[in-house]
Short mmCIF file of C-alpha atoms and ligand atoms in Angstrom, two decimals:
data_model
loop_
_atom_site.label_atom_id
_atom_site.label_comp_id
_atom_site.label_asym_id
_atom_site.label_seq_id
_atom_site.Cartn_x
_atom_site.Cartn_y
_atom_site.Cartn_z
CA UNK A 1 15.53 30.45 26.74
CA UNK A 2 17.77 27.75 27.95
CA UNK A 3 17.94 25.24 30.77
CA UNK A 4 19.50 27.58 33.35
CA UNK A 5 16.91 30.43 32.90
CA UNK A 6 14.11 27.76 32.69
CA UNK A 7 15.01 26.39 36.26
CA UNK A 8 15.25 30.18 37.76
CA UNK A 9 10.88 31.00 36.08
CA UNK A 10 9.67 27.39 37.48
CA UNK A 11 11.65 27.39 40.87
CA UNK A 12 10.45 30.49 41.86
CA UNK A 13 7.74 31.22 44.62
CA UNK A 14 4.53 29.47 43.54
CA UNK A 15 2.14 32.77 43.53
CA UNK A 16 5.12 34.87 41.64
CA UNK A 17 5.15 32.44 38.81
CA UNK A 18 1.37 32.32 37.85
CA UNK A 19 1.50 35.99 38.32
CA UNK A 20 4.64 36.60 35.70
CA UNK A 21 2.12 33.64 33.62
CA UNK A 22 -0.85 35.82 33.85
CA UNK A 23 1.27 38.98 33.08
CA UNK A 24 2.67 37.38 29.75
CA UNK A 25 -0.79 35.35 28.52
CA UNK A 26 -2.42 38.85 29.06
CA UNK A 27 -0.23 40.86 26.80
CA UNK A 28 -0.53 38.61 24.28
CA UNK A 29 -3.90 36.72 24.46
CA UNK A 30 -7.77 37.19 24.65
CA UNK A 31 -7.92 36.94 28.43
CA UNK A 32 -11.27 34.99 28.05
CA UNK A 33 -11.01 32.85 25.10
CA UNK A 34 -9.91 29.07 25.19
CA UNK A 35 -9.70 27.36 21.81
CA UNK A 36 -11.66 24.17 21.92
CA UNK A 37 -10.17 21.02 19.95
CA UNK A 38 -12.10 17.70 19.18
CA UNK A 39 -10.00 14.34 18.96
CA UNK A 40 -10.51 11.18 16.80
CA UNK A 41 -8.69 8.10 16.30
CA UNK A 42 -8.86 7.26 12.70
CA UNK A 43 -6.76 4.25 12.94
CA UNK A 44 -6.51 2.65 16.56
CA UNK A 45 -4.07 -0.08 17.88
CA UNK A 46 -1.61 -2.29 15.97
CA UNK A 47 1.11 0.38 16.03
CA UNK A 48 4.60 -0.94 15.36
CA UNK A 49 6.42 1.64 17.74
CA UNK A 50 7.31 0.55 21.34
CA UNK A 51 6.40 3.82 23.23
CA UNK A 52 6.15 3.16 26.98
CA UNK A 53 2.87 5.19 27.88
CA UNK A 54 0.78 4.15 24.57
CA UNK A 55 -2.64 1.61 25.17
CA UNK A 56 -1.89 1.33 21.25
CA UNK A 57 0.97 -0.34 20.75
CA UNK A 58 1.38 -3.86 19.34
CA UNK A 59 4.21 -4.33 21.69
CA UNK A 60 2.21 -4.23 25.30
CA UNK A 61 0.10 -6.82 26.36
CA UNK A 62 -2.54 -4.20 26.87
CA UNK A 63 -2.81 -3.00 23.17
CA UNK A 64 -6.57 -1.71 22.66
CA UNK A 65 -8.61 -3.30 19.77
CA UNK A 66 -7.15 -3.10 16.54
CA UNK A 67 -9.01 -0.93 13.97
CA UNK A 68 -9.32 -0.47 10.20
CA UNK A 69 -8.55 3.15 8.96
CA UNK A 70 -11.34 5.25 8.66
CA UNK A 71 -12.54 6.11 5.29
CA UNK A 72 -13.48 9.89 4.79
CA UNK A 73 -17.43 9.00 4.96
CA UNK A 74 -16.87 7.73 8.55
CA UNK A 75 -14.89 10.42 9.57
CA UNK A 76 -17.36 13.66 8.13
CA UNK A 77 -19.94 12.93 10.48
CA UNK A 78 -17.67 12.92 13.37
CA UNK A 79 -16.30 16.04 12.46
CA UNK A 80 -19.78 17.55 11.92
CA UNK A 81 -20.61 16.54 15.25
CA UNK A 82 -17.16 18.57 16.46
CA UNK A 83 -18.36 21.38 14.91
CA UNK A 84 -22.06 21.77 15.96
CA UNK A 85 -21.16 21.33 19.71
CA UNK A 86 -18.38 24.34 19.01
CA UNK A 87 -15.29 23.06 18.33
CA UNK A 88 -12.94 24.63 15.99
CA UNK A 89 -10.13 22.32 15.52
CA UNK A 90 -10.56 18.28 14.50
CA UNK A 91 -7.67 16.56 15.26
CA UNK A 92 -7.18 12.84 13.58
CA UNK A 93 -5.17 10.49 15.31
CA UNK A 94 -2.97 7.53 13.66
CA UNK A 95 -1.37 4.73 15.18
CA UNK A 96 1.28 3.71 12.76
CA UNK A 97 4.94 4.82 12.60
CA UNK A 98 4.28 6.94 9.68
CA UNK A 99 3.09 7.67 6.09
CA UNK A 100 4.36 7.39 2.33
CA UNK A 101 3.72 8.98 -0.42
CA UNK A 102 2.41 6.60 -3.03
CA UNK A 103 0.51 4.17 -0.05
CA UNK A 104 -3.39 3.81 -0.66
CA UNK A 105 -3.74 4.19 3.58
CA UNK A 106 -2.25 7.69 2.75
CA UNK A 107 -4.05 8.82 0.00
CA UNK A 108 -7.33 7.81 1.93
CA UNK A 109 -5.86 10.51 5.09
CA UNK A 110 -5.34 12.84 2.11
CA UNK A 111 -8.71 12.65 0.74
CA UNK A 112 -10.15 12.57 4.44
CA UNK A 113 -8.46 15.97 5.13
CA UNK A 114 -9.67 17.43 1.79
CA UNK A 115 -13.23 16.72 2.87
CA UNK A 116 -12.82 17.70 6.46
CA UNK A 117 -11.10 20.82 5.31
CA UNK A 118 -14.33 22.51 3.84
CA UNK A 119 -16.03 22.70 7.26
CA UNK A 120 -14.08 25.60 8.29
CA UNK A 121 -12.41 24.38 10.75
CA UNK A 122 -8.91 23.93 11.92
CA UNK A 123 -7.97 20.78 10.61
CA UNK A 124 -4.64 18.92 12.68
CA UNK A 125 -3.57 15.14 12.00
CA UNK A 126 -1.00 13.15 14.16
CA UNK A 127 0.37 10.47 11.52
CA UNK A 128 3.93 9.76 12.83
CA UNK A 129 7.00 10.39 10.94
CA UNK A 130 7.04 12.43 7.60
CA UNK A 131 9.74 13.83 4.71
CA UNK A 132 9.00 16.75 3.17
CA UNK A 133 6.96 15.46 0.27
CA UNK A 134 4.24 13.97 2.65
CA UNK A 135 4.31 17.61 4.60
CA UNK A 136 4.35 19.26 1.46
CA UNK A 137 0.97 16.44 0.51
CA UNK A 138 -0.72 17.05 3.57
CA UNK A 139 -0.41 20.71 3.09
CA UNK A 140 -2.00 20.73 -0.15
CA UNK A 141 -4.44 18.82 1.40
CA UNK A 142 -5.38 21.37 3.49
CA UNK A 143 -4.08 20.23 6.87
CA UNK A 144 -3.37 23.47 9.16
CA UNK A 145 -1.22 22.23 12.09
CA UNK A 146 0.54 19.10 12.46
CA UNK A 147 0.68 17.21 15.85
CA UNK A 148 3.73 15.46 16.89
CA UNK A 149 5.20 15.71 20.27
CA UNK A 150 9.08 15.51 21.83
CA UNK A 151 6.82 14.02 24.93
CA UNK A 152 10.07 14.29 27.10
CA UNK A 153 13.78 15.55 27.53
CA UNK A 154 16.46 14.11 25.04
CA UNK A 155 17.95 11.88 27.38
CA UNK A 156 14.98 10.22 28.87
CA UNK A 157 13.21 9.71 25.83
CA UNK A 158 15.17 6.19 24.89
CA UNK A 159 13.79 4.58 27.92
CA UNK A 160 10.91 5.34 26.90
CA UNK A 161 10.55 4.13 23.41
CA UNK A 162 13.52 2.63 21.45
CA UNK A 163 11.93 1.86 17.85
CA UNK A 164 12.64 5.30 16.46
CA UNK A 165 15.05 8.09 17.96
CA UNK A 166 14.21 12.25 19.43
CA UNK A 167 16.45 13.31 16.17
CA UNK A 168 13.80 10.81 14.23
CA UNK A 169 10.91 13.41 16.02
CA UNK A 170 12.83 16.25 15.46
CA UNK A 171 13.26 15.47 11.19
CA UNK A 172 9.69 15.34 10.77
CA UNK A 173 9.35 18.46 13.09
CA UNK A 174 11.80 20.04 10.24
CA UNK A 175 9.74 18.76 7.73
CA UNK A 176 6.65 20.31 9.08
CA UNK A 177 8.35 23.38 9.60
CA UNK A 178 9.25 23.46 5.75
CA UNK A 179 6.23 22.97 4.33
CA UNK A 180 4.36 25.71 6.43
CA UNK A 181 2.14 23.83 8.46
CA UNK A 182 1.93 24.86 12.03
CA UNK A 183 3.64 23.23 14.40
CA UNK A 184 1.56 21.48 17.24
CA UNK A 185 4.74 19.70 19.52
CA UNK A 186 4.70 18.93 22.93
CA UNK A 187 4.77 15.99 25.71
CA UNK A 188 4.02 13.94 28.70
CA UNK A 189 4.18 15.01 32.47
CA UNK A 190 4.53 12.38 34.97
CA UNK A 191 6.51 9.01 32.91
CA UNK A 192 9.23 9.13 35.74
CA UNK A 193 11.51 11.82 34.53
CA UNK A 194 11.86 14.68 36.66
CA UNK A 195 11.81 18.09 36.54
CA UNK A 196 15.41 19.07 34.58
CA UNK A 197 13.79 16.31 32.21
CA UNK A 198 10.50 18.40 31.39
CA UNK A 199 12.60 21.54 31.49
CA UNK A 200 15.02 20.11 29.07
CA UNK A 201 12.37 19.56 26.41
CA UNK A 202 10.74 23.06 27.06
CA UNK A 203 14.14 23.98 26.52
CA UNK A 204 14.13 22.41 22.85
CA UNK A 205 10.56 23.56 22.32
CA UNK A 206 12.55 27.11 22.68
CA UNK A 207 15.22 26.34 19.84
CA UNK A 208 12.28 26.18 17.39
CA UNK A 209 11.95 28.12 14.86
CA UNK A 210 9.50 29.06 14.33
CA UNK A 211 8.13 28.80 17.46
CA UNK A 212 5.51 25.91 18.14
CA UNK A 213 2.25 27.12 17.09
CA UNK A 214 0.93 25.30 20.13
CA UNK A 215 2.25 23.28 23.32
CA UNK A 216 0.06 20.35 24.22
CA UNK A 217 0.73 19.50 27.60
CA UNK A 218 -0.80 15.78 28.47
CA UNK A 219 -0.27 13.97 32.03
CA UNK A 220 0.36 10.59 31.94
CA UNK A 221 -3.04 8.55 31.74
CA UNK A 222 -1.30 5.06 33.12
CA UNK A 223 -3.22 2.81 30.87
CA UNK A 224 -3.22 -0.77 31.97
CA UNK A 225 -0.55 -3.86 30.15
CA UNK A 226 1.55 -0.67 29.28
CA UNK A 227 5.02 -0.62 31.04
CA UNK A 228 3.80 3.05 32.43
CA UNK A 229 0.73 1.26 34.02
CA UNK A 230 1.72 1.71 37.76
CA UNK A 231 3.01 5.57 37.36
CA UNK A 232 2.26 7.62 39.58
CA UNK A 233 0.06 10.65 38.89
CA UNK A 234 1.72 14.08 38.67
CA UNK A 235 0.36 16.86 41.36
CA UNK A 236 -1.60 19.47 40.58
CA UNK A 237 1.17 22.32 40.98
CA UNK A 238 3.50 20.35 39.07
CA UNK A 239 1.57 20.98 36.37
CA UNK A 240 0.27 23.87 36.83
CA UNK A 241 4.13 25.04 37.50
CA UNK A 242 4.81 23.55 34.03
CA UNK A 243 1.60 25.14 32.06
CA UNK A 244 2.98 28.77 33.49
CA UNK A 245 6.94 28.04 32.79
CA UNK A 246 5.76 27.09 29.20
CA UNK A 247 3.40 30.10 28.87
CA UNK A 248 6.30 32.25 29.82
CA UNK A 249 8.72 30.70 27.75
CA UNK A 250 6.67 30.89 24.17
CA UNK A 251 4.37 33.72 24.89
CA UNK A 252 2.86 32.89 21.16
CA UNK A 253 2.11 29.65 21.63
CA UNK A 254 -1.43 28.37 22.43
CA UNK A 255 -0.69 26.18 25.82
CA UNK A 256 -3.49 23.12 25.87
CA UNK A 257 -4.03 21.11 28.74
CA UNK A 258 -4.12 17.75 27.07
CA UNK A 259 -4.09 14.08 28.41
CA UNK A 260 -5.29 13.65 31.88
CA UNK A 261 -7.93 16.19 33.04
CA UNK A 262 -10.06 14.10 34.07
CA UNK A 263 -8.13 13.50 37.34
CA UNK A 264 -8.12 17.12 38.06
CA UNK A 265 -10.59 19.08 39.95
CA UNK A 266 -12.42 22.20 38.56
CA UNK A 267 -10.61 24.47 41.00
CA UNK A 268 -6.93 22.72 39.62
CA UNK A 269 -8.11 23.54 35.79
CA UNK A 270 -9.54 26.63 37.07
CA UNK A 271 -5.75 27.61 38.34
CA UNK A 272 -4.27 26.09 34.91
CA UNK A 273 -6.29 28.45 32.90
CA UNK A 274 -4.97 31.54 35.10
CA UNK A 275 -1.33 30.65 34.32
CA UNK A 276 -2.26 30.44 31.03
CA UNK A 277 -3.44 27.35 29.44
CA UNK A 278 -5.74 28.50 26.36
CA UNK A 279 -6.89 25.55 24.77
CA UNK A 280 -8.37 21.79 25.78
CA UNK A 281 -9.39 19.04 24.14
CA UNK A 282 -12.74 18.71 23.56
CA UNK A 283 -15.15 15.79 23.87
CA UNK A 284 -15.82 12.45 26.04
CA UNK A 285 -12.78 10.31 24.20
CA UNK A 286 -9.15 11.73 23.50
CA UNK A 287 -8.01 8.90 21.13
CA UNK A 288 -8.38 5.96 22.90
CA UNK A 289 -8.75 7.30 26.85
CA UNK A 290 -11.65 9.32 28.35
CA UNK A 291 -12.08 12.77 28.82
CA UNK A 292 -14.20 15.06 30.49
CA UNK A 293 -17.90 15.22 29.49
CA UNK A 294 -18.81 18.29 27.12
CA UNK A 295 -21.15 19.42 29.06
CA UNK A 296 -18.85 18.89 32.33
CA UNK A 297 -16.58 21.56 30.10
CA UNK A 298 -18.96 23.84 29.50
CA UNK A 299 -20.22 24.33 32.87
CA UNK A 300 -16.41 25.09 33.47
CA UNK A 301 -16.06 27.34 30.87
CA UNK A 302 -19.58 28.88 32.27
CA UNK A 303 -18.08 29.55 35.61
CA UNK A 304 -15.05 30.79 34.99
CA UNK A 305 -16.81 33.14 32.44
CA UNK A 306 -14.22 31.79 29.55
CA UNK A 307 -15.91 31.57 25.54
CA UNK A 308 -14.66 29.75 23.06
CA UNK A 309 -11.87 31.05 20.89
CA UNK A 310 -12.73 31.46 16.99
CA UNK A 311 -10.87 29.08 14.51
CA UNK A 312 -7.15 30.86 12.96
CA UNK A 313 -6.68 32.50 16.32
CA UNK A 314 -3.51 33.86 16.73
CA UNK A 315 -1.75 36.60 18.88
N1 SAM B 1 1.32 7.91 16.46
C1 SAM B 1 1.46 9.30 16.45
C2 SAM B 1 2.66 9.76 17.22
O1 SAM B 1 3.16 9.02 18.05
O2 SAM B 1 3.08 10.91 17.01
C3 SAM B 1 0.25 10.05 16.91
C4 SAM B 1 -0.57 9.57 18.07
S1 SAM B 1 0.17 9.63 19.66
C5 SAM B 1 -1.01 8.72 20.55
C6 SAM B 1 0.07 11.33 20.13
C7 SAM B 1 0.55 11.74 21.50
O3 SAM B 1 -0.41 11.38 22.47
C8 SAM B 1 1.83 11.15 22.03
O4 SAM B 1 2.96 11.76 21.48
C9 SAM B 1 1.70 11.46 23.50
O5 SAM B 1 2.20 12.74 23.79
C10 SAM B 1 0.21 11.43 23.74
N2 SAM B 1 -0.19 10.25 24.51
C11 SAM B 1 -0.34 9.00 24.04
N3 SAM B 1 -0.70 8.15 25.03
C12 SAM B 1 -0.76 8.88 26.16
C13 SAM B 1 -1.07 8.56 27.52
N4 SAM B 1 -1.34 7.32 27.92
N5 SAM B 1 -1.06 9.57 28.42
C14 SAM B 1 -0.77 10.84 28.03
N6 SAM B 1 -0.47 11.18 26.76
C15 SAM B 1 -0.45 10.23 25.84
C1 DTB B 2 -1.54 15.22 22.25
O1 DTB B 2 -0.52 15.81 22.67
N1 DTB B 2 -2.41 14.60 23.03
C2 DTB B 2 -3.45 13.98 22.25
C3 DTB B 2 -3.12 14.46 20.81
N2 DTB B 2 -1.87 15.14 20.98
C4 DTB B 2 -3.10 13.51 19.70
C5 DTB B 2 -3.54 12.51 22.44
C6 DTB B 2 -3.75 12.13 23.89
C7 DTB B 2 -3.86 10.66 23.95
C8 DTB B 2 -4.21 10.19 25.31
C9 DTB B 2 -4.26 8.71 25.44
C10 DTB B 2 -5.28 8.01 24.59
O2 DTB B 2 -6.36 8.55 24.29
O3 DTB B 2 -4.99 6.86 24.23
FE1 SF4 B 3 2.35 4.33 17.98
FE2 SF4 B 3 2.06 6.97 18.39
FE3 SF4 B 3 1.33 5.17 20.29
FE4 SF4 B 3 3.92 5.55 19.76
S1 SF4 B 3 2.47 7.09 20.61
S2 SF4 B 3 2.89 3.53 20.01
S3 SF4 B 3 3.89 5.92 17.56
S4 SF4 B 3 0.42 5.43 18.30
#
């Protein structure tokens, strides 16, 4: 779909878009299954990249505590923990620019993922930029889907970080692509661009092929010393006008309401779910901001009579 069709699904009448969302998510999903996905920073702070909205990097006064990398024995137990409470995705966070092939910090992800990968579950890193030998690595590995998000339109994205490029985001994107690992690739509601801006990268989103495997959708959490910190927060329907647009858009696609829910009520989710969100994150911390409580999510989930989707889910 491009720009011009994009515009004409989101600008319609509010109720006639979530009910052309619900259509499309019914034909092609379990109505009553959300996938639930568990975070964890494996290496926090200290990142070299300049992104405007991130508590992590070295460039804001604001940067969160640096952290050593994780070895694979701190991470299992984590990931145990994911499991048991019902998640069936563990995704590991990074905060560097990217990985090589050859670098001990890599090999230590690699052998991380290995071990993670015999739990069963769906197993998604975030590491920054790649080539196709550290896809093709991470794949052997036994990494399933690969996190890394065009966050905003083409043209806003340089004011909002200028130490690597969107064609940078794009090349690893490629990479991905090649070396069959599913694509998780989406962005940030609510950094000051408007809506042509989030249109405009649903519009990219669109030109891949394949198509994402999933859309994480994250509202801005303003975190404090970053040069985001005084953002305002996005409304409700905004979003919710975004999570049906993108449900429409890439019927496939497994939509997750990411950053942010914590500033929405129940009955806001509750509506985000309808037009077609199928998947959260999971668990009190996303990778260095809060989330809801589990069991806050589960009474959700509860009421609104939703289960948990199964791990390899697809349409
Ligand atoms: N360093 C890797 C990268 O940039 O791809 C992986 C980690 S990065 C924190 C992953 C994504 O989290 C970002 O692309 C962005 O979409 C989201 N994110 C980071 N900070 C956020 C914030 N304050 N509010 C909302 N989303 C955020
Ligand atoms: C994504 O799109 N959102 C997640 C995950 N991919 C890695 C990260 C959200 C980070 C929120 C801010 C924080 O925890 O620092
Ligand atoms: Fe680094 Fe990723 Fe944060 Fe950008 S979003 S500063 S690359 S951790």
């Amino acid at each position: 779909m491009n720009l011009e069709q994009l515009e004409a699904i989101y600008h319609q009448p509010f109720f006639d878009l979530i009910t052309q969302s619900r259509e499309v998510y019914l034909a092609h999903w379990k109505r009553h299954e959300v996938q639930l996905c568990t975070l964890l920073s494996i290496k926090t702070g200290g990142c070299s990249e300049d992104c405007g909205y991130c508590s992590q990097s070295a460039h804001h006064k604001g940067e969160v505590e640096r952290e050593k990398l994780l070895t694979a024995d701190e991470v299992m137990p984590h990931a145990l923990r994911a499991k048991a409470n019902g998640s069936t995705r563990f995704c590991m966070g990074a905060a560097w620019r990217g990985v090589r092939e050859g670098d001990g910090k890599f090999e230590q992800v690699l052998e991380t993922v290995r071990q993670v990968n015999t739990l069963g579950l769906e197993v998604c890193v975030t590491l920054g930029s790649l080539t196709n030998r550290e896809a093709q690595l991470l794949k052997e590995a036994g990494v399933t889907a690969y996190n890394h998000n065009i966050d905003t339109s083409p043209e806003f994205y340089p004011g909002i970080v200028s130490t690597h490029t969107f064609e940078d985001r794009l090349q690893t994107i490629k990479a991905v692509q090649d070396a069959n690992m599913a694509v998780c690739c989406g962005g940030i509601l609510g950094m000051g661009e408007d809506v042509r801006d989030r249109l405009r990268m649903l519009e990219v989103l669109c030109g891949f092929d394949p198509s994402p495997e999933s859309v994480p959708i994250n509202c801005l959490m303003a975190m404090p010393g970053t040069p985001l910190e005084d953002q305002e927060p996005i409304d409700i329907f905004d979003l919710v006008r975004m999570v049906a647009t993108t449900r429409i858009a890439i019927p496939t696609a497994k939509v997750r309401l990411s950053a942010g829910r914590t500033r929405f009520s129940l009955e806001g989710q509750a509506l985000a779910f309808y037009a077609g969100a199928n998947s959260i994150f999971y668990g009190e911390k996303l990778l260095t901001a809060s989330n809801p409580e589990e069991n806050e999510d589960l009474d959700l989930l509860r009421k609104l009579d939703l289960v948990p989707q199964a791990p390899f889910a697809t349409v």
